[in-house]
Amino acid sequence: MSKYFSKRHTGLAPYVPGEQPRGGFIKLNTNEAPYPPAPAVLDTLNPGAASCLNLYPDPDGTALRAKLAAYHGVDSCNIVLGNGSDETLAFIFLAFFDGSHGVAFPDVTYGLYPVLASLFNIPYTRIPVGDTLDVNVEDYIGIDRNIVLANPNAQTGIALHIGEIERIAGTNPNRVVVIDEAYADFSGFSAIPLTGTYENLVVVRTYSKSRFMAGARLSYAIGDSSLIADIETVRRSYNPYNINSVTLAAGEAAIDCGDYYTEHWRRITNTRDRTALAMRALGFTLTDSSANFLFARNRDIPGAEIFGRLREGGILVRRFDSPERISDWLRITVGTEGQMEALIRALESIVKRGGAYAKK
Ligand SMILES: *Cc1c(COP(=O)(O)O)cnc(C)c1O
């Protein structure tokens, strides 16, 4: 740290992304799709589009917002665009959370939430999930706090029902409730329809996971027009051209390719469910994931051990040291059928030798 680094950031611990090696691994560690974006998305990445890079993009993303509005059955004024959900979440934190009204989220969830809160000096509370790693809805009813919930939840894949989201939004009317729906396309339901009723509810969506475009950095938030206008004020104050023109065009094309995506979502969830069965047969305990990943542990073999053995075998998964009680769990992205067969073979041999490196 230099002597110039603002004292404001003393002790700031930045988010640590999963490893991003280029090649050499079966990469099941950051919940990317194992499939390319739809063909029409690839068609937008042509020399004609690139030749327009001398011009600024549309700062309002007008065409993409109109397309998303039609797709979700809302109005353009209900949508604000972000350069990935990480940025959209940052705008939301800046817009609505402050020293007098901090934010609450589960202790087991997306690791960027506490980092953003620290960066912006926002007090936060981590509400422990239950023994089965479920978010306990009652912990969020009428707490008069700003709330951020990933649904399905990050790391566990467990989803709250829409009725539960509705109760949380309805019983905290003076605070903002953020539902981070990075994985909602895999669960098949969304809180977006509730944003018409609850003016304190904002839903965050990303192209990274279910539109197979993590490299493009595109996200959006949907909510009441006045909430969205506030987020828009922050966005325009920070980076008015936050979405590049190539990504804007690719984002539109992806929405036009509904069949490609629904077919591949089905494929991914089928692969997920088959892999879960095979892992349970090997003695693993799994959460009930509605997302494009599995969350699993083996009672006899430490998580770090399995993680290391898989890595040696060329398979990258994700493990978290914090909170400590999930340190034996592994988060495994659902890859292609072939990749998951390789995973199961590797786990089989690790479990067979289990006694050799079992917990002491
Ligand atoms: C992956 C993920 C994000 C970040 O998405 P980007 O759009 O790639 O920034 C946000 N929230 C959750 C819960 C995620 O899993």
CSV table of C-alpha atoms in Angstrom, one decimal, residues 33 35-38 186 207-215 260-261 264-265 268:
chain,number,residue,atom,x,y,z
A,33,ALA,CA,-21.9,-21.6,-19.5
A,35,TYR,CA,-21.7,-23.4,-24.5
A,36,PRO,CA,-21.1,-20.4,-26.7
A,37,PRO,CA,-23.6,-17.5,-27.0
A,38,ALA,CA,-26.4,-18.0,-29.6
A,186,PHE,CA,-32.3,-21.8,-14.4
A,207,TYR,CA,-26.1,-11.9,-19.2
A,208,SER,CA,-23.1,-13.6,-17.6
A,209,LYS,CA,-24.6,-16.9,-16.5
A,210,SER,CA,-27.8,-17.7,-18.5
A,211,ARG,CA,-27.0,-15.7,-21.7
A,212,PHE,CA,-23.6,-17.3,-21.9
A,213,MET,CA,-21.9,-13.8,-22.2
A,214,ALA,CA,-19.8,-13.4,-19.1
A,215,GLY,CA,-17.0,-11.9,-21.2
A,260,TYR,CA,-31.5,-21.4,-28.3
A,261,TYR,CA,-31.4,-20.3,-24.7
A,264,HIS,CA,-29.7,-25.0,-23.5
A,265,TRP,CA,-31.1,-24.1,-20.1
A,268,ILE,CA,-27.9,-27.6,-18.3
